[in-house]
Short mmCIF file of C-alpha atoms in Angstrom, two decimals:
data_model
loop_
_atom_site.label_atom_id
_atom_site.label_comp_id
_atom_site.label_asym_id
_atom_site.label_seq_id
_atom_site.Cartn_x
_atom_site.Cartn_y
_atom_site.Cartn_z
CA MET A 15 -28.87 59.18 -36.58
CA THR A 16 -30.98 56.93 -34.48
CA ALA A 17 -29.30 56.22 -30.94
CA VAL A 18 -28.01 52.63 -30.58
CA SER A 19 -28.83 50.52 -27.47
CA PRO A 20 -25.74 49.75 -25.37
CA ALA A 21 -26.92 45.91 -25.49
CA ARG A 22 -26.37 45.84 -29.24
CA ALA A 23 -23.61 43.42 -30.44
CA ILE A 24 -21.88 43.02 -33.83
CA VAL A 25 -20.37 39.46 -34.74
CA LEU A 26 -17.93 38.98 -37.58
CA TRP A 27 -18.15 35.36 -38.71
CA CYS A 28 -15.60 33.69 -41.13
CA PRO A 29 -17.24 30.45 -42.37
CA ASP A 30 -15.13 27.48 -42.55
CA TRP A 31 -12.15 29.19 -40.58
CA PRO A 32 -10.27 25.88 -39.73
CA VAL A 33 -10.42 24.73 -43.30
CA PHE A 34 -9.43 28.23 -44.51
CA ALA A 35 -6.43 28.41 -42.15
CA ALA A 36 -5.23 24.77 -42.94
CA ALA A 37 -5.47 25.37 -46.65
CA ARG A 38 -3.44 28.70 -46.47
CA GLU A 39 -0.80 26.97 -44.38
CA ALA A 40 -0.63 24.21 -46.72
CA GLY A 41 -0.79 26.43 -49.87
CA LEU A 42 -4.04 24.70 -51.19
CA ASP A 43 -7.00 26.14 -52.61
CA PRO A 44 -9.66 26.65 -49.90
CA GLU A 45 -12.46 26.28 -52.71
CA ALA A 46 -11.40 22.76 -53.43
CA PRO A 47 -12.95 19.71 -51.52
CA LEU A 48 -11.12 19.77 -48.39
CA ALA A 49 -11.60 18.13 -44.97
CA LEU A 50 -9.81 18.32 -41.52
CA THR A 51 -9.97 15.06 -39.53
CA GLU A 52 -9.73 14.56 -35.88
CA GLY A 53 -9.66 10.88 -34.54
CA GLY A 54 -10.55 9.39 -37.68
CA ALA A 55 -13.63 11.54 -38.38
CA VAL A 56 -14.24 14.79 -40.16
CA HIS A 57 -14.08 17.85 -37.82
CA SER A 58 -14.57 20.42 -40.61
CA CYS A 59 -14.83 20.62 -44.27
CA SER A 60 -15.00 23.17 -47.31
CA ALA A 61 -18.08 24.01 -49.05
CA ALA A 62 -17.07 21.92 -52.19
CA ALA A 63 -16.68 19.03 -49.85
CA ARG A 64 -20.21 19.54 -48.26
CA ARG A 65 -21.62 19.66 -51.97
CA ASP A 66 -20.33 16.09 -52.35
CA GLY A 67 -22.09 14.90 -49.11
CA VAL A 68 -19.32 15.43 -46.67
CA VAL A 69 -20.56 16.51 -43.31
CA ARG A 70 -19.03 16.81 -39.80
CA GLY A 71 -18.64 13.75 -37.92
CA LEU A 72 -18.34 11.47 -40.97
CA ARG A 73 -15.74 8.68 -40.91
CA LEU A 74 -12.80 9.32 -43.13
CA ARG A 75 -13.47 6.47 -45.38
CA GLU A 76 -17.08 7.37 -45.84
CA ALA A 77 -16.04 10.97 -46.70
CA GLN A 78 -13.62 9.79 -49.16
CA TYR A 79 -16.03 7.50 -50.72
CA ARG A 80 -18.58 10.50 -51.18
CA SER A 81 -15.91 12.91 -52.36
CA PRO A 82 -12.96 10.93 -54.10
CA ALA A 83 -11.14 14.28 -55.04
CA ILE A 84 -11.00 15.35 -51.46
CA THR A 85 -7.74 16.36 -49.65
CA VAL A 86 -7.56 15.54 -46.23
CA LEU A 87 -5.55 17.30 -43.46
CA PRO A 88 -5.10 16.90 -39.77
CA TYR A 89 -7.18 19.26 -37.74
CA ASP A 90 -4.74 21.65 -35.56
CA PRO A 91 -6.32 23.92 -33.12
CA VAL A 92 -3.21 25.65 -32.53
CA LEU A 93 -2.97 26.71 -36.25
CA ASP A 94 -6.57 28.08 -35.98
CA VAL A 95 -5.57 30.44 -33.15
CA ARG A 96 -2.25 31.41 -34.83
CA ALA A 97 -3.60 32.10 -38.22
CA PHE A 98 -6.57 34.17 -36.49
CA GLU A 99 -4.54 36.39 -34.85
CA PRO A 100 -3.52 38.67 -37.66
CA VAL A 101 -7.16 39.14 -38.46
CA VAL A 102 -7.99 40.07 -34.82
CA ARG A 103 -5.22 42.71 -34.66
CA GLN A 104 -6.38 44.27 -37.84
CA VAL A 105 -9.93 44.24 -36.90
CA GLU A 106 -8.95 46.15 -33.52
CA GLN A 107 -7.66 48.88 -35.76
CA THR A 108 -11.01 49.29 -37.31
CA VAL A 109 -13.32 48.66 -34.35
CA PRO A 110 -11.59 48.53 -30.79
CA GLY A 111 -12.81 46.43 -27.90
CA VAL A 112 -12.96 42.92 -29.62
CA GLN A 113 -13.88 39.56 -28.07
CA ILE A 114 -12.64 36.44 -29.59
CA VAL A 115 -15.57 33.94 -29.38
CA ARG A 116 -13.57 31.28 -31.23
CA PRO A 117 -11.11 31.41 -33.93
CA GLY A 118 -13.11 32.73 -37.04
CA THR A 119 -15.76 34.46 -34.87
CA LEU A 120 -15.38 37.95 -33.29
CA ALA A 121 -17.91 39.99 -31.24
CA MET A 122 -17.98 43.68 -30.36
CA ARG A 123 -20.23 46.26 -29.02
CA ALA A 124 -22.28 48.13 -31.84
CA ARG A 125 -22.65 51.45 -30.04
CA GLY A 126 -19.22 52.88 -30.66
CA PRO A 127 -18.71 51.80 -34.32
CA ALA A 128 -22.09 52.77 -35.34
CA ARG A 129 -21.66 56.17 -34.11
CA TYR A 130 -18.25 56.45 -35.71
CA TYR A 131 -19.06 55.28 -39.17
CA GLY A 132 -22.48 56.66 -39.28
CA GLY A 133 -24.75 53.50 -38.82
CA GLU A 134 -24.74 49.77 -37.99
CA ASP A 135 -24.66 48.80 -41.76
CA ALA A 136 -21.56 51.18 -42.38
CA ALA A 137 -19.77 49.69 -39.40
CA ALA A 138 -20.42 46.22 -40.74
CA GLN A 139 -19.17 47.23 -44.25
CA ALA A 140 -16.07 48.68 -42.73
CA LEU A 141 -15.34 45.25 -41.04
CA LEU A 142 -15.90 43.43 -44.06
CA GLU A 143 -13.44 45.55 -46.03
CA THR A 144 -10.83 45.01 -43.29
CA VAL A 145 -10.86 41.32 -43.54
CA GLU A 146 -11.16 41.31 -47.25
CA ARG A 147 -7.71 43.21 -47.32
CA LEU A 148 -6.35 40.21 -45.42
CA GLY A 149 -7.35 38.01 -48.01
CA VAL A 150 -10.31 36.36 -46.02
CA ALA A 151 -13.31 36.00 -48.42
CA GLY A 152 -16.87 35.13 -47.60
CA ALA A 153 -16.91 36.77 -44.13
CA ARG A 154 -20.30 37.72 -42.70
CA VAL A 155 -21.57 40.27 -40.08
CA GLY A 156 -24.51 40.04 -37.91
CA ILE A 157 -25.80 42.73 -35.59
CA ALA A 158 -28.58 42.24 -32.94
CA ASP A 159 -29.43 42.67 -29.23
CA GLY A 160 -26.69 40.46 -27.81
CA PRO A 161 -23.77 38.46 -29.15
CA PHE A 162 -25.63 35.22 -29.66
CA ALA A 163 -28.50 36.59 -31.63
CA ALA A 164 -25.88 38.56 -33.66
CA GLU A 165 -23.95 35.31 -34.45
CA GLN A 166 -27.02 33.41 -35.50
CA ALA A 167 -27.92 36.70 -37.82
CA ALA A 168 -24.50 36.28 -39.47
CA ARG A 169 -24.98 32.75 -40.19
CA ALA A 170 -28.37 33.14 -41.49
CA VAL A 171 -27.80 35.75 -44.19
CA ARG A 172 -27.76 34.44 -47.78
CA SER A 173 -28.06 37.18 -50.33
CA SER A 174 -26.15 39.70 -48.28
CA PRO A 175 -23.06 39.40 -46.22
CA VAL A 176 -24.70 41.77 -43.50
CA GLY A 177 -27.57 40.52 -41.47
CA ILE A 178 -29.18 43.10 -39.01
CA VAL A 179 -32.01 42.25 -36.53
CA ALA A 180 -34.07 45.30 -35.52
CA PRO A 181 -33.93 46.34 -31.93
CA GLY A 182 -36.18 44.31 -29.82
CA GLY A 183 -36.67 41.61 -32.52
CA SER A 184 -34.01 39.06 -31.41
CA ALA A 185 -36.75 36.96 -29.81
CA ALA A 186 -38.96 36.74 -32.98
CA PHE A 187 -35.80 36.15 -35.04
CA LEU A 188 -34.58 33.38 -33.05
CA ALA A 189 -37.98 31.60 -32.64
CA PRO A 190 -37.82 29.24 -35.52
CA LEU A 191 -34.27 28.08 -34.94
CA PRO A 192 -33.62 24.62 -33.50
CA VAL A 193 -33.51 24.26 -29.70
CA GLY A 194 -30.14 22.48 -29.79
CA LEU A 195 -28.28 25.89 -30.44
CA VAL A 196 -28.77 26.77 -26.62
CA VAL A 197 -28.76 23.42 -24.69
CA ASP A 198 -26.64 20.38 -24.69
CA GLU A 199 -27.53 17.15 -26.63
CA ARG A 200 -29.10 15.44 -23.63
CA THR A 201 -31.25 18.46 -22.84
CA ARG A 202 -32.12 18.73 -26.42
CA THR A 203 -33.40 15.09 -26.76
CA LEU A 204 -35.60 15.52 -23.73
CA LEU A 205 -37.07 18.81 -24.85
CA ASN A 206 -37.68 17.15 -28.26
CA ARG A 207 -39.57 14.24 -26.51
CA LEU A 208 -41.55 16.91 -24.78
CA GLY A 209 -42.57 18.40 -28.05
CA VAL A 210 -40.13 21.65 -27.71
CA ARG A 211 -38.24 21.69 -30.88
CA THR A 212 -37.71 25.40 -31.57
CA LEU A 213 -36.22 28.29 -29.49
CA GLY A 214 -39.75 30.10 -29.70
CA GLU A 215 -41.27 26.90 -28.16
CA PHE A 216 -38.62 26.80 -25.61
CA ALA A 217 -38.84 30.59 -24.69
CA ALA A 218 -42.62 30.03 -24.03
CA LEU A 219 -41.96 27.84 -21.17
CA PRO A 220 -42.13 29.40 -17.70
CA HIS A 221 -38.66 30.58 -16.67
CA GLY A 222 -39.00 29.32 -13.22
CA ASP A 223 -40.16 25.85 -14.38
CA VAL A 224 -37.14 25.64 -16.58
CA ARG A 225 -34.68 26.48 -13.96
CA ARG A 226 -36.04 24.04 -11.49
CA ARG A 227 -36.08 21.26 -14.00
CA PHE A 228 -32.77 21.93 -16.10
CA GLY A 229 -30.73 24.00 -13.56
CA ALA A 230 -28.48 27.03 -14.19
CA ALA A 231 -27.43 25.93 -17.74
CA GLY A 232 -31.07 25.34 -18.81
CA ALA A 233 -32.08 28.87 -17.53
CA PHE A 234 -29.07 30.32 -19.43
CA GLY A 235 -30.28 28.60 -22.53
CA HIS A 236 -33.92 29.81 -21.97
CA ASP A 237 -32.76 33.58 -21.53
CA ARG A 238 -31.02 33.19 -24.99
CA ALA A 239 -33.86 31.75 -26.64
CA ALA A 240 -36.15 34.52 -25.37
CA GLY A 241 -33.58 37.09 -26.56
CA ARG A 242 -32.45 38.18 -23.09
CA GLU A 243 -28.73 37.87 -23.00
CA ALA A 244 -27.51 38.74 -19.60
CA THR A 245 -23.74 38.64 -20.79
CA GLY A 246 -22.59 41.27 -23.31
CA VAL A 247 -19.26 41.49 -25.06
CA ALA A 248 -16.26 41.06 -23.02
CA ALA A 249 -13.54 43.02 -24.90
CA ARG A 250 -10.00 41.35 -24.78
CA THR A 251 -6.97 43.32 -23.69
CA PRO A 252 -4.52 43.33 -26.57
CA PRO A 253 -1.44 41.47 -25.76
CA PRO A 254 1.94 43.05 -25.73
CA GLU A 255 3.89 42.79 -28.96
CA PHE A 256 6.74 40.35 -28.30
CA GLU A 257 7.28 38.89 -31.94
CA ILE A 258 10.31 40.31 -33.95
CA THR A 259 11.10 40.62 -37.55
CA ALA A 260 14.38 41.03 -39.11
CA GLU A 261 14.95 41.91 -42.79
CA PHE A 262 18.05 41.60 -44.63
CA GLU A 263 19.24 43.61 -47.46
CA PRO A 264 21.14 42.37 -49.38
CA PRO A 265 19.93 38.93 -48.54
CA LEU A 266 22.19 36.58 -46.59
CA ASP A 267 23.13 33.30 -48.25
CA ARG A 268 25.23 31.74 -45.31
CA ILE A 269 23.92 30.29 -42.05
CA ASP A 270 26.58 31.65 -39.94
CA GLN A 271 26.23 35.11 -41.20
CA LEU A 272 22.58 35.09 -40.72
CA ALA A 273 23.03 33.78 -37.04
CA PHE A 274 25.52 36.52 -36.40
CA ALA A 275 23.23 39.25 -37.82
CA PHE A 276 20.18 37.97 -35.82
CA ARG A 277 21.87 37.67 -32.42
CA VAL A 278 21.14 41.28 -31.32
CA ARG A 279 17.47 41.05 -32.22
CA ALA A 280 17.11 37.83 -30.35
CA GLU A 281 18.50 39.48 -26.96
CA GLU A 282 15.80 42.25 -27.69
CA PHE A 283 13.20 39.35 -28.23
CA ILE A 284 14.02 37.90 -24.67
CA ASP A 285 14.81 41.07 -22.89
CA ARG A 286 11.23 42.49 -23.76
CA MET A 287 9.60 39.43 -22.29
CA ARG A 288 11.86 39.70 -19.06
CA ALA A 289 10.61 43.29 -18.89
CA ALA A 290 7.04 41.85 -18.67
CA ARG A 291 8.04 39.29 -16.18
CA LEU A 292 7.51 36.34 -18.75
CA VAL A 293 9.63 33.43 -20.06
CA CYS A 294 8.96 31.85 -23.59
CA THR A 295 8.81 28.08 -23.64
CA ALA A 296 7.79 27.75 -27.25
CA ILE A 297 8.50 29.76 -30.39
CA ARG A 298 7.80 29.63 -34.16
CA VAL A 299 10.38 30.59 -36.49
CA GLU A 300 9.39 31.74 -40.16
CA LEU A 301 11.70 32.39 -42.86
CA ASP A 302 11.34 33.91 -46.27
CA ASP A 303 14.05 33.46 -49.18
CA GLU A 304 14.66 35.49 -52.33
CA ARG A 305 12.89 32.83 -54.62
CA GLY A 306 9.74 33.45 -52.67
CA GLY A 307 9.85 30.33 -50.46
CA HIS A 308 8.55 30.07 -47.08
CA SER A 309 9.72 27.95 -44.19
CA ALA A 310 8.04 27.80 -40.78
CA ARG A 311 8.47 25.63 -37.83
CA SER A 312 7.63 25.48 -34.14
CA TRP A 313 10.26 25.00 -31.59
CA LEU A 314 9.81 23.87 -27.99
CA HIS A 315 12.32 24.22 -24.97
CA PRO A 316 12.68 22.04 -21.84
CA ARG A 317 12.92 24.99 -19.64
CA TRP A 318 12.86 28.43 -21.22
CA PHE A 319 14.45 30.28 -24.31
CA THR A 320 17.42 32.29 -23.74
CA PRO A 321 18.92 34.63 -26.72
CA ALA A 322 21.47 31.87 -27.63
CA ASP A 323 18.78 29.32 -27.60
CA VAL A 324 16.67 31.39 -30.13
CA VAL A 325 19.51 31.76 -32.49
CA ASP A 326 20.31 28.09 -32.19
CA ARG A 327 16.86 27.26 -33.17
CA VAL A 328 16.96 29.60 -36.18
CA ARG A 329 20.41 27.94 -37.32
CA TRP A 330 19.10 24.47 -36.96
CA GLN A 331 16.07 25.32 -39.02
CA LEU A 332 18.26 26.73 -41.73
CA GLN A 333 21.12 24.05 -41.34
CA GLY A 334 19.15 20.70 -41.35
CA ALA A 335 21.68 17.94 -41.38
CA GLY A 336 24.42 20.35 -43.02
CA LEU A 337 27.18 22.42 -41.27
CA ALA A 338 26.81 25.98 -39.94
CA ASP A 339 29.08 27.47 -42.47
CA THR A 340 27.30 25.91 -45.48
CA GLY A 341 25.65 27.99 -48.21
CA LEU A 342 21.93 28.26 -48.61
CA ALA A 343 20.03 27.26 -51.64
CA SER A 344 18.42 30.57 -51.76
CA PRO A 345 19.44 33.68 -49.84
CA ILE A 346 17.16 34.68 -46.81
CA THR A 347 15.32 37.97 -47.13
CA LYS A 348 13.35 38.03 -43.86
CA LEU A 349 13.30 36.19 -40.59
CA ARG A 350 10.46 36.29 -38.13
CA VAL A 351 10.24 34.84 -34.42
CA ILE A 352 6.93 34.49 -32.74
CA PRO A 353 6.34 33.69 -29.20
CA GLU A 354 3.84 30.51 -29.11
CA ARG A 355 3.72 29.92 -25.46
CA VAL A 356 4.81 32.08 -22.49
CA ASP A 357 4.63 31.78 -18.93
CA GLY A 358 5.02 34.05 -15.95
CA THR A 359 8.65 34.10 -14.43
CA ALA A 360 7.23 33.04 -11.02
CA ASN A 361 6.38 29.60 -12.03
CA HIS A 362 9.83 28.98 -13.25
CA GLU A 363 12.03 30.51 -10.24
CA ALA A 364 14.68 28.32 -9.11
CA GLY A 365 14.42 26.70 -5.68
CA LEU A 366 16.04 28.09 -2.58
CA TRP A 367 19.26 26.00 -3.19
CA GLY A 368 19.08 25.91 -6.91
CA GLN A 369 18.00 23.02 -8.95
CA GLY A 370 21.12 20.76 -8.37
CA PRO A 371 21.86 17.99 -10.65
CA ASP A 372 18.91 18.62 -12.89
CA GLU A 373 20.21 22.05 -13.63
CA ARG A 374 23.64 20.58 -14.33
CA VAL A 375 22.35 17.99 -16.57
CA HIS A 376 20.22 20.59 -18.63
CA HIS A 377 23.13 22.99 -19.20
CA ALA A 378 25.27 19.82 -20.37
CA LEU A 379 22.88 18.64 -22.67
CA THR A 380 21.95 21.99 -24.11
CA ARG A 381 25.68 22.75 -24.54
CA VAL A 382 26.34 19.50 -26.49
CA GLN A 383 23.14 19.86 -28.74
CA SER A 384 24.43 23.45 -29.58
CA MET A 385 27.37 21.94 -30.95
CA LEU A 386 26.17 18.67 -32.56
CA GLY A 387 22.79 20.06 -33.90
CA HIS A 388 19.17 19.68 -33.06
CA GLU A 389 19.02 15.84 -33.26
CA GLY A 390 22.59 15.50 -31.72
CA VAL A 391 20.97 14.79 -28.31
CA VAL A 392 17.90 12.56 -27.94
CA THR A 393 15.74 11.23 -25.17
CA ALA A 394 13.74 7.99 -25.12
CA ALA A 395 9.95 8.00 -25.18
CA VAL A 396 7.34 5.39 -25.57
CA GLY A 397 5.05 5.55 -28.64
CA GLY A 398 2.46 3.23 -30.17
CA GLY A 399 2.94 0.06 -31.89
CA ARG A 400 2.59 -3.90 -31.77
CA MET A 401 6.07 -4.74 -31.78
CA LEU A 402 8.53 -3.53 -28.98
CA ALA A 403 11.18 -2.08 -31.12
CA ASP A 404 8.53 -0.04 -33.06
CA ARG A 405 7.41 1.69 -29.62
CA GLN A 406 11.00 2.94 -28.85
CA VAL A 407 11.13 6.68 -29.91
CA LEU A 408 13.94 8.77 -29.71
CA VAL A 409 12.99 12.69 -29.36
CA PRO A 410 15.45 15.40 -29.65
CA TRP A 411 16.26 17.14 -26.42
CA GLY A 412 13.56 19.85 -25.79
CA ASP A 413 10.88 18.46 -28.09
CA ARG A 414 7.69 17.29 -27.16
CA ALA A 415 7.24 13.55 -26.86
CA PRO A 416 4.96 11.96 -29.42
CA GLU A 417 1.40 11.61 -28.23
CA ARG A 418 0.78 8.28 -26.79
CA ARG A 419 -2.27 6.74 -28.90
CA GLU A 420 -4.54 4.93 -26.25
CA ALA A 421 -6.32 3.25 -29.03
CA PRO A 422 -6.14 -0.62 -28.94
CA TRP A 423 -3.25 -2.23 -30.82
CA PRO A 424 -4.60 -5.88 -31.37
CA GLY A 425 -1.61 -8.30 -30.90
CA SER A 426 0.41 -5.82 -28.64
CA LEU A 427 2.14 -7.08 -25.52
CA PRO A 428 0.34 -6.20 -22.43
CA ALA A 429 2.15 -4.85 -19.31
CA LEU A 430 4.47 -5.58 -17.81
CA ALA A 431 7.06 -4.77 -20.56
CA PRO A 432 10.35 -6.53 -20.85
CA ALA A 433 13.38 -4.67 -19.31
CA SER A 434 15.72 -5.28 -22.45
CA VAL A 435 14.35 -4.83 -25.80
CA PHE A 436 16.59 -5.62 -28.85
CA ARG A 437 16.54 -3.21 -31.50
CA GLU A 438 18.52 -5.74 -33.70
CA ARG A 439 16.75 -9.10 -33.17
CA HIS A 440 18.88 -12.09 -32.44
CA PRO A 441 18.28 -15.38 -34.23
CA VAL A 442 17.28 -18.15 -31.84
CA ALA A 443 17.19 -22.05 -32.24
CA LEU A 444 14.06 -23.60 -30.45
CA LEU A 445 14.11 -27.35 -30.61
CA ASP A 446 11.75 -30.16 -29.57
CA ALA A 447 12.68 -33.40 -27.67
CA ALA A 448 13.95 -34.96 -31.03
CA GLY A 449 16.15 -32.00 -31.73
CA ALA A 450 14.07 -30.69 -34.58
CA PRO A 451 12.93 -27.01 -34.82
CA VAL A 452 9.63 -26.22 -33.21
CA ALA A 453 7.36 -24.81 -36.05
CA ILE A 454 3.92 -23.14 -36.06
CA ASP A 455 1.17 -24.24 -38.35
CA GLU A 456 -1.49 -22.26 -40.10
CA ARG A 457 -3.79 -22.59 -37.32
CA GLY A 458 -1.37 -21.10 -34.63
CA ALA A 459 -0.48 -24.62 -33.08
CA ILE A 460 3.05 -25.70 -32.32
CA SER A 461 4.51 -28.84 -33.81
CA ALA A 462 5.83 -30.20 -30.50
CA PRO A 463 6.76 -28.76 -26.96
CA PRO A 464 10.05 -26.89 -26.84
CA VAL A 465 12.76 -28.69 -24.75
CA ARG A 466 16.07 -26.51 -25.59
CA PHE A 467 16.89 -23.29 -27.07
CA ALA A 468 20.07 -21.38 -28.21
CA VAL A 469 20.54 -17.66 -28.72
CA GLY A 470 22.57 -17.04 -31.96
CA SER A 471 25.86 -19.22 -31.85
CA GLY A 472 25.87 -19.81 -28.11
CA ALA A 473 25.30 -23.17 -26.32
CA SER A 474 21.76 -24.45 -26.07
CA ALA A 475 19.90 -24.24 -22.70
CA GLN A 476 17.12 -26.18 -21.29
CA VAL A 477 13.37 -24.62 -21.37
CA ARG A 478 11.92 -24.90 -17.95
CA ALA A 479 8.53 -23.31 -19.02
CA TRP A 480 6.92 -21.91 -22.07
CA ALA A 481 3.69 -20.14 -23.18
CA GLY A 482 2.13 -19.26 -26.38
CA PRO A 483 2.13 -18.78 -29.18
CA TRP A 484 0.23 -15.55 -29.81
CA PRO A 485 -0.50 -14.25 -33.27
CA VAL A 486 0.40 -10.70 -34.31
CA VAL A 487 -1.29 -9.43 -37.57
CA GLU A 488 -0.06 -6.08 -39.14
CA ARG A 489 -1.40 -4.32 -42.21
CA TRP A 490 -3.83 -7.30 -43.23
CA TRP A 491 -5.45 -5.09 -45.78
CA ASP A 492 -2.26 -4.36 -47.71
CA ALA A 493 -0.87 -7.28 -49.72
CA GLU A 494 2.47 -6.09 -50.14
CA ARG A 495 3.23 -4.70 -46.65
CA ALA A 496 1.14 -7.28 -44.59
CA ARG A 497 2.80 -9.38 -42.00
CA ARG A 498 1.95 -12.18 -39.79
CA VAL A 499 4.14 -13.24 -36.83
CA HIS A 500 3.65 -15.29 -33.64
CA ARG A 501 4.99 -14.48 -30.02
CA PHE A 502 6.22 -17.05 -27.74
CA GLN A 503 7.48 -16.81 -24.14
CA ILE A 504 9.97 -19.18 -22.35
CA VAL A 505 11.90 -19.45 -19.18
CA ASP A 506 15.48 -20.89 -19.42
CA HIS A 507 17.26 -22.90 -16.67
CA ASP A 508 18.60 -19.89 -15.00
CA GLY A 509 15.10 -18.66 -14.54
CA CYS A 510 15.27 -15.82 -17.19
CA ALA A 511 12.39 -15.02 -19.29
CA TRP A 512 12.46 -14.47 -22.94
CA LEU A 513 10.25 -13.02 -25.55
CA LEU A 514 10.34 -14.73 -28.85
CA VAL A 515 9.06 -13.94 -32.29
CA ARG A 516 8.19 -16.58 -35.22
CA ASP A 517 8.04 -15.36 -38.59
CA ASP A 518 8.73 -16.75 -42.24
CA GLU A 519 12.49 -16.73 -41.52
CA GLY A 520 12.57 -18.48 -38.20
CA TRP A 521 12.91 -17.65 -34.42
CA TRP A 522 14.18 -14.44 -33.12
CA ALA A 523 14.59 -13.10 -29.64
CA GLU A 524 12.69 -9.75 -29.35
CA ALA A 525 13.32 -9.08 -25.67
CA ARG A 526 14.31 -10.35 -22.54
CA TYR A 527 12.76 -9.86 -18.99
CA ASP A 528 15.73 -9.26 -16.88
#
């Protein structure tokens, strides 16, 4: 058997992994036209979607125009990592010393596997069989003098799932590939203007000149282009196993019975992490029922999970809006709890004198929530929207607040926001000097300056100052749900400012500047 160089690397590449992970999670066929979107653009897509002309970076509407049958899902990087972890663990059983390049791509040293399996090709076949047993089809393996060249070899194969570059042949193999693989977009544009478009042409440049002109990043890319990879495979240390699984035989069909049966395992779950000096701030609960159904949900905690908190999350996921002693539609056969986010206990130590009021508030809210259910205690957060009432978001205690979209909301109210926002709008009478209601025409002009106004059935008051109107147009593209209103600001005789809204039904008080 031929000796294998210590620098040789094996790369296992699973094409379109984000699409595969999302399709498996949603129960869809990964061979169908699928696209994952991020920020209104295509992040990744399936092979069927690419055949229809969908590519990365394409706007969503254009992608749907090119592929009318496409299914669109949001891109979730956390799902990529979570779905890839079982693959990593299984591969580590076949070839130890694995480095995760990214979800869907693994690198490992070739010397040990080649010796054990009797050659590089045999080691590659063993890896492919491992991932095929997990249901991951279409995986590719590349072997070359370094992880970068090995990954390009895996991506370049067509007729066979294994691409092997002969020892010392990495530079020649990489030569025709585009220079953008090793440099950023700005450097690629500059090199193209200089007539350097391939890795071979880039590698032909003097190394000293490249370092002086493009710095350390350019020199790093130059080494890769020349087949000189200074960094080899950095094998990861497998993380300790904290997840727990409970199987019930016979299956349990009552929520209180399942919560009681799982309590001991929940204590084992937390004690195992405490022994490693860790706390868990996010978990994932997965449930399998007797009919083949599967339920999975991620839960957050405002501080860290205790055994009782874990049991509560399991109960809430099963309970929904029902009661703890209600029966289930289908008995539960398997329960699995996976820690999604852990942290060192040193980062969560209490202060010298404790946490004071914050700790008491936390315990009180957690206690009330455990009695009333997950949505029994909520906290306020600010969301996106044009109308102030739409921006009020109530989040269950412990859950992450919705991400605030900084994208522009045409017609939204600029800062500073009013202090009092009315969830139920109050009717307002806004009158001119003749006592007639103030109207707004199609061009957004008022019929007459406002002189007096009244909120509900209260007495009218004098208007000291006013400003507006400002149009707010929502869903103009949807004939059934389109809405057009006008905002108006007034100051009453007491100096209190009001934010009014005019729609087809009349004037309303949206908020007050206290």
